[in-house]
């Protein structure tokens, strides 16, 4: 198995239809012990209990709260003594236009999608350094690359573009410690993040721009995260993996 006896921590992973839970499930199938972090403790614990295999953990952790991130890291290290893979997956979106972005919305979108990546990474980096081994994978989006996805406003694009810069800079800094940092940039993935706003007409329209002819599934993104968490990607750092069905193909 690709993650035999590895310890993996995944943020934003309690929702059964989300990318985070699909990742947790795939990692558990591949032999990992998985820690699910999400806003609600009961939901996190229930999600962890539903994973295949034994020894998983579900904790409450708001990634915008530095103390909560540090507490989660402490709980993980007390229980398992190490961490092999961190997946910074938690995120929120808001489908608004530039002139509709007020300060509170800007702060909220930036806080969860961008600052949360920094805070949770900071909580685990001392341990990664001590081990001189580990993988951090961060959730960006096609929205960062093409100037808007479908459901995210400009502040979401900005936050996800910020994730690319943050992750690449962390990759450069942590490389000498043998800690790898990479990003995943999904296209449109069918999860609850669309908030039921994806109409059949919109879907048909979007599909015209996707060479593979289908929307993405949470499992498609989980597979990219699996590659990044495993030793298959031992020489990959500062990378960006598109999981978009060809919606955006770079020149
Ligand atoms: P989702 O809404 O199912 O998952 C997001 C999860 O993050 C939820 O479980 C939520 O409770 C959690 N969360 C929200 N705020 C949090 C916080 N402050 N601290 C901890 N957890 C928090 O949606 P999803 O589509 O599975 O999204 C997962 C990630 O993928 C997000 O970062 C999203 O921006 C990104 N993404 C999604 C798509 C897509 O099309 N679905 C495309 C590109 C990127």
Short mmCIF file of C-alpha atoms and ligand atoms in Angstrom, two decimals:
data_model
loop_
_atom_site.label_atom_id
_atom_site.label_comp_id
_atom_site.label_asym_id
_atom_site.label_seq_id
_atom_site.Cartn_x
_atom_site.Cartn_y
_atom_site.Cartn_z
CA UNK A 1 0.00 0.00 0.00
CA UNK A 2 1.19 3.50 -0.81
CA UNK A 3 0.74 4.99 2.67
CA UNK A 4 1.46 1.99 4.87
CA UNK A 5 1.74 3.12 8.53
CA UNK A 6 1.91 6.80 7.55
CA UNK A 7 0.19 9.49 9.61
CA UNK A 8 -1.85 11.94 7.53
CA UNK A 9 -3.69 15.08 8.66
CA UNK A 10 -6.38 16.53 6.40
CA UNK A 11 -8.23 19.79 7.03
CA UNK A 12 -11.82 20.36 5.92
CA UNK A 13 -12.49 16.64 5.70
CA UNK A 14 -15.68 15.96 7.67
CA UNK A 15 -18.24 16.42 4.88
CA UNK A 16 -19.10 13.05 3.32
CA UNK A 17 -19.32 14.46 -0.23
CA UNK A 18 -16.24 16.69 -0.02
CA UNK A 19 -12.75 16.37 -1.46
CA UNK A 20 -11.29 16.18 2.05
CA UNK A 21 -13.28 13.12 3.07
CA UNK A 22 -12.63 11.39 -0.27
CA UNK A 23 -8.93 11.98 0.38
CA UNK A 24 -9.18 10.68 3.94
CA UNK A 25 -10.94 7.59 2.69
CA UNK A 26 -8.42 6.90 -0.08
CA UNK A 27 -5.50 7.46 2.30
CA UNK A 28 -7.06 5.06 4.83
CA UNK A 29 -7.51 2.44 2.10
CA UNK A 30 -3.82 2.86 1.34
CA UNK A 31 -2.83 2.07 4.92
CA UNK A 32 -2.61 5.53 6.50
CA UNK A 33 -3.89 6.51 9.90
CA UNK A 34 -5.82 9.66 9.21
CA UNK A 35 -6.64 12.70 11.32
CA UNK A 36 -9.66 14.63 10.12
CA UNK A 37 -9.80 18.31 11.08
CA UNK A 38 -12.95 20.34 10.56
CA UNK A 39 -15.05 22.99 12.28
CA UNK A 40 -17.34 20.65 14.18
CA UNK A 41 -15.88 18.10 16.61
CA UNK A 42 -18.77 15.65 16.41
CA UNK A 43 -18.78 15.68 12.61
CA UNK A 44 -14.99 15.21 12.51
CA UNK A 45 -15.14 12.31 14.95
CA UNK A 46 -18.01 10.65 13.06
CA UNK A 47 -16.16 11.03 9.74
CA UNK A 48 -12.99 9.52 11.24
CA UNK A 49 -15.01 6.61 12.67
CA UNK A 50 -16.50 5.89 9.24
CA UNK A 51 -13.10 5.49 7.55
CA UNK A 52 -11.85 2.03 6.60
CA UNK A 53 -9.28 0.56 9.01
CA UNK A 54 -8.42 1.46 12.59
CA UNK A 55 -6.77 4.23 14.59
CA UNK A 56 -8.12 7.32 12.87
CA UNK A 57 -8.92 10.52 14.74
CA UNK A 58 -11.36 13.40 14.24
CA UNK A 59 -10.75 16.78 15.85
CA UNK A 60 -12.28 20.23 15.81
CA UNK A 61 -9.93 22.77 14.26
CA UNK A 62 -10.81 26.10 12.72
CA UNK A 63 -7.80 26.71 10.47
CA UNK A 64 -8.15 30.48 10.85
CA UNK A 65 -7.36 30.16 14.56
CA UNK A 66 -3.63 29.80 15.26
CA UNK A 67 -4.19 28.42 18.77
CA UNK A 68 -6.63 25.81 17.45
CA UNK A 69 -4.05 24.75 14.84
CA UNK A 70 -1.36 24.43 17.51
CA UNK A 71 -3.73 22.43 19.75
CA UNK A 72 -4.55 20.08 16.88
CA UNK A 73 -0.86 19.56 16.13
CA UNK A 74 -0.17 18.84 19.79
CA UNK A 75 -3.02 16.31 19.94
CA UNK A 76 -1.75 14.58 16.78
CA UNK A 77 1.82 14.39 18.03
CA UNK A 78 0.76 13.16 21.48
CA UNK A 79 -1.27 10.39 19.89
CA UNK A 80 0.97 9.33 16.98
CA UNK A 81 4.38 10.88 17.68
CA UNK A 82 4.85 12.02 14.07
CA UNK A 83 3.18 13.34 10.94
CA UNK A 84 4.03 12.22 7.41
CA UNK A 85 1.51 14.15 5.30
CA UNK A 86 -0.45 17.34 5.83
CA UNK A 87 -3.23 18.19 3.37
CA UNK A 88 -4.33 21.84 3.64
CA UNK A 89 -7.72 21.26 2.05
CA UNK A 90 -10.18 23.42 4.03
CA UNK A 91 -11.72 26.19 1.99
CA UNK A 92 -14.83 28.26 1.35
CA UNK A 93 -16.10 30.18 -1.64
CA UNK A 94 -18.53 33.00 -2.41
CA UNK A 95 -19.90 33.66 -5.91
CA UNK A 96 -19.84 37.46 -6.06
CA UNK A 97 -18.48 40.14 -8.40
CA UNK A 98 -15.64 42.56 -7.67
CA UNK A 99 -17.84 45.47 -6.59
CA UNK A 100 -19.84 43.24 -4.25
CA UNK A 101 -16.83 42.25 -2.13
CA UNK A 102 -17.08 43.98 1.22
CA UNK A 103 -14.38 43.92 3.84
CA UNK A 104 -15.91 41.13 5.90
CA UNK A 105 -16.23 38.87 2.82
CA UNK A 106 -12.67 39.63 1.72
CA UNK A 107 -11.34 38.82 5.20
CA UNK A 108 -13.38 35.62 5.54
CA UNK A 109 -12.34 34.24 2.13
CA UNK A 110 -8.68 35.17 2.67
CA UNK A 111 -8.66 33.83 6.21
CA UNK A 112 -9.92 30.35 5.48
CA UNK A 113 -8.38 29.76 2.05
CA UNK A 114 -4.99 31.42 2.50
CA UNK A 115 -4.16 32.29 6.12
CA UNK A 116 -5.45 28.87 7.18
CA UNK A 117 -2.83 27.20 4.97
CA UNK A 118 -0.10 29.21 6.67
CA UNK A 119 -1.37 28.65 10.22
CA UNK A 120 -1.89 24.90 9.94
CA UNK A 121 1.45 24.47 8.16
CA UNK A 122 3.20 26.50 10.88
CA UNK A 123 1.70 24.23 13.52
CA UNK A 124 3.30 21.12 11.98
CA UNK A 125 6.52 22.48 10.41
CA UNK A 126 8.65 22.15 13.59
CA UNK A 127 7.82 18.42 13.70
CA UNK A 128 8.39 17.98 9.96
CA UNK A 129 11.79 19.63 10.39
CA UNK A 130 12.65 17.44 13.35
CA UNK A 131 11.83 14.35 11.32
CA UNK A 132 13.60 15.73 8.25
CA UNK A 133 10.79 14.21 6.22
CA UNK A 134 7.24 14.97 5.19
CA UNK A 135 4.81 16.23 2.58
CA UNK A 136 2.54 19.26 2.67
CA UNK A 137 -0.10 19.48 -0.06
CA UNK A 138 -2.15 22.66 -0.45
CA UNK A 139 -5.49 23.27 -2.12
CA UNK A 140 -5.46 25.95 -4.78
CA UNK A 141 -7.88 26.07 -7.75
CA UNK A 142 -8.11 26.57 -11.50
CA UNK A 143 -9.76 29.81 -10.41
CA UNK A 144 -6.29 31.10 -9.43
CA UNK A 145 -4.83 30.28 -12.83
CA UNK A 146 -7.51 31.43 -15.25
CA UNK A 147 -8.96 34.40 -13.36
CA UNK A 148 -12.08 32.94 -11.85
CA UNK A 149 -13.54 29.49 -11.78
CA UNK A 150 -17.28 29.28 -11.84
CA UNK A 151 -18.34 29.56 -8.22
CA UNK A 152 -15.62 31.72 -6.74
CA UNK A 153 -15.46 35.50 -6.76
CA UNK A 154 -12.28 37.52 -7.41
CA UNK A 155 -11.36 37.35 -3.71
CA UNK A 156 -11.47 33.54 -3.94
CA UNK A 157 -9.21 33.64 -7.03
CA UNK A 158 -6.84 35.95 -5.16
CA UNK A 159 -6.73 33.70 -2.10
CA UNK A 160 -6.14 30.56 -4.18
CA UNK A 161 -3.42 32.36 -6.19
CA UNK A 162 -1.90 33.34 -2.85
CA UNK A 163 -1.81 29.66 -1.92
CA UNK A 164 0.33 28.96 -5.00
CA UNK A 165 2.86 31.61 -3.99
CA UNK A 166 2.88 30.59 -0.35
CA UNK A 167 3.34 26.90 -1.15
CA UNK A 168 6.13 27.52 -3.65
CA UNK A 169 7.98 29.73 -1.15
CA UNK A 170 7.54 27.13 1.60
CA UNK A 171 8.80 24.45 -0.82
CA UNK A 172 12.00 26.44 -1.40
CA UNK A 173 12.48 27.10 2.31
CA UNK A 174 11.70 23.58 3.55
CA UNK A 175 13.46 21.63 0.79
CA UNK A 176 16.76 21.49 2.70
CA UNK A 177 14.81 19.83 5.56
CA UNK A 178 13.53 17.22 3.10
CA UNK A 179 9.98 18.51 3.51
CA UNK A 180 8.09 18.78 0.22
CA UNK A 181 5.32 21.30 -0.47
CA UNK A 182 3.04 21.13 -3.50
CA UNK A 183 -0.34 22.36 -4.71
CA UNK A 184 -3.35 20.86 -6.43
CA UNK A 185 -5.43 23.03 -8.78
CA UNK A 186 -8.80 21.36 -9.43
CA UNK A 187 -11.32 22.46 -12.01
CA UNK A 188 -15.00 22.08 -11.21
CA UNK A 189 -15.47 19.16 -8.83
CA UNK A 190 -18.94 17.95 -7.88
CA UNK A 191 -19.18 18.60 -4.13
CA UNK A 192 -21.47 20.60 -1.84
CA UNK A 193 -19.32 23.73 -2.29
CA UNK A 194 -21.50 24.72 -5.25
CA UNK A 195 -24.36 25.05 -2.74
CA UNK A 196 -26.91 23.53 -5.14
CA UNK A 197 -26.40 26.43 -7.58
CA UNK A 198 -25.21 24.30 -10.50
CA UNK A 199 -28.17 24.18 -12.90
CA UNK A 200 -28.43 21.70 -15.81
CA UNK A 201 -27.92 24.54 -18.31
CA UNK A 202 -24.78 25.68 -16.53
CA UNK A 203 -23.50 22.12 -16.42
CA UNK A 204 -24.02 21.63 -20.18
CA UNK A 205 -22.27 24.93 -20.87
CA UNK A 206 -19.31 24.10 -18.65
CA UNK A 207 -18.93 20.63 -20.18
CA UNK A 208 -18.35 22.17 -23.62
CA UNK A 209 -15.06 23.56 -22.26
CA UNK A 210 -13.83 20.31 -20.70
CA UNK A 211 -11.98 18.00 -23.13
CA UNK A 212 -12.53 14.95 -20.90
CA UNK A 213 -16.27 15.62 -21.14
CA UNK A 214 -17.23 15.34 -17.48
CA UNK A 215 -17.06 17.29 -14.26
CA UNK A 216 -14.49 16.20 -11.70
CA UNK A 217 -15.27 13.92 -8.79
CA UNK A 218 -13.84 14.27 -5.29
CA UNK A 219 -11.95 11.01 -5.86
CA UNK A 220 -10.10 12.57 -8.83
CA UNK A 221 -8.56 15.16 -6.54
CA UNK A 222 -7.97 12.62 -3.75
CA UNK A 223 -5.82 10.62 -6.18
CA UNK A 224 -3.57 13.62 -6.84
CA UNK A 225 -3.24 14.15 -3.09
CA UNK A 226 -2.35 10.46 -2.71
CA UNK A 227 0.50 10.86 -5.19
CA UNK A 228 1.77 13.92 -3.31
CA UNK A 229 1.54 12.27 0.11
CA UNK A 230 3.27 9.08 -1.00
CA UNK A 231 6.91 8.35 -1.79
CA UNK A 232 5.96 8.21 -5.48
CA UNK A 233 6.44 11.99 -5.44
CA UNK A 234 9.73 11.90 -3.46
CA UNK A 235 11.44 14.30 -5.92
CA UNK A 236 8.44 16.59 -6.49
CA UNK A 237 8.35 19.89 -4.61
CA UNK A 238 7.06 23.35 -5.51
CA UNK A 239 4.82 21.62 -8.02
CA UNK A 240 1.27 22.32 -9.12
CA UNK A 241 -0.92 19.46 -10.28
CA UNK A 242 -3.92 20.38 -12.44
CA UNK A 243 -6.95 18.13 -11.92
CA UNK A 244 -9.32 19.82 -14.32
CA UNK A 245 -10.19 17.46 -17.17
CA UNK A 246 -8.32 19.76 -19.56
CA UNK A 247 -10.48 22.80 -18.73
CA UNK A 248 -7.24 24.80 -18.66
CA UNK A 249 -4.20 23.54 -20.57
CA UNK A 250 -1.10 25.66 -20.16
CA UNK A 251 1.01 26.94 -23.04
P1 LIG B 1 -16.74 21.32 0.91
O1 LIG B 1 -17.53 22.53 1.26
O2 LIG B 1 -17.41 20.01 0.85
O3 LIG B 1 -15.47 21.18 1.86
C1 LIG B 1 -14.88 22.23 2.58
C2 LIG B 1 -14.65 21.76 4.00
O4 LIG B 1 -13.89 22.75 4.68
C3 LIG B 1 -15.96 21.56 4.78
O5 LIG B 1 -15.94 20.31 5.42
C4 LIG B 1 -15.94 22.72 5.78
O6 LIG B 1 -16.61 22.43 6.99
C5 LIG B 1 -14.45 22.90 5.97
N1 LIG B 1 -14.11 24.22 6.50
C6 LIG B 1 -14.64 25.43 6.14
N2 LIG B 1 -14.08 26.41 6.87
C7 LIG B 1 -13.18 25.83 7.69
C8 LIG B 1 -12.30 26.30 8.70
N3 LIG B 1 -12.22 27.60 8.98
N4 LIG B 1 -11.51 25.41 9.35
C9 LIG B 1 -11.59 24.09 9.07
N5 LIG B 1 -12.41 23.57 8.14
C10 LIG B 1 -13.19 24.43 7.46
O7 LIG B 1 -16.10 21.66 -0.51
P2 LIG B 1 -14.98 20.94 -1.39
O8 LIG B 1 -15.35 21.21 -2.79
O9 LIG B 1 -14.71 19.55 -0.94
O10 LIG B 1 -13.73 21.89 -1.06
C11 LIG B 1 -12.51 21.44 -0.56
C12 LIG B 1 -11.41 22.38 -1.04
O11 LIG B 1 -11.33 22.29 -2.48
C13 LIG B 1 -11.68 23.87 -0.75
O12 LIG B 1 -10.44 24.48 -0.38
C14 LIG B 1 -12.12 24.42 -2.09
O13 LIG B 1 -11.88 25.79 -2.21
C15 LIG B 1 -11.27 23.59 -3.02
N6 LIG B 1 -11.72 23.51 -4.41
C16 LIG B 1 -12.94 23.01 -4.73
C17 LIG B 1 -13.33 22.92 -6.05
C18 LIG B 1 -14.67 22.39 -6.44
O14 LIG B 1 -15.07 22.56 -7.60
N7 LIG B 1 -15.41 21.71 -5.57
C19 LIG B 1 -12.46 23.35 -7.06
C20 LIG B 1 -11.21 23.86 -6.71
C21 LIG B 1 -10.84 23.93 -5.38
#
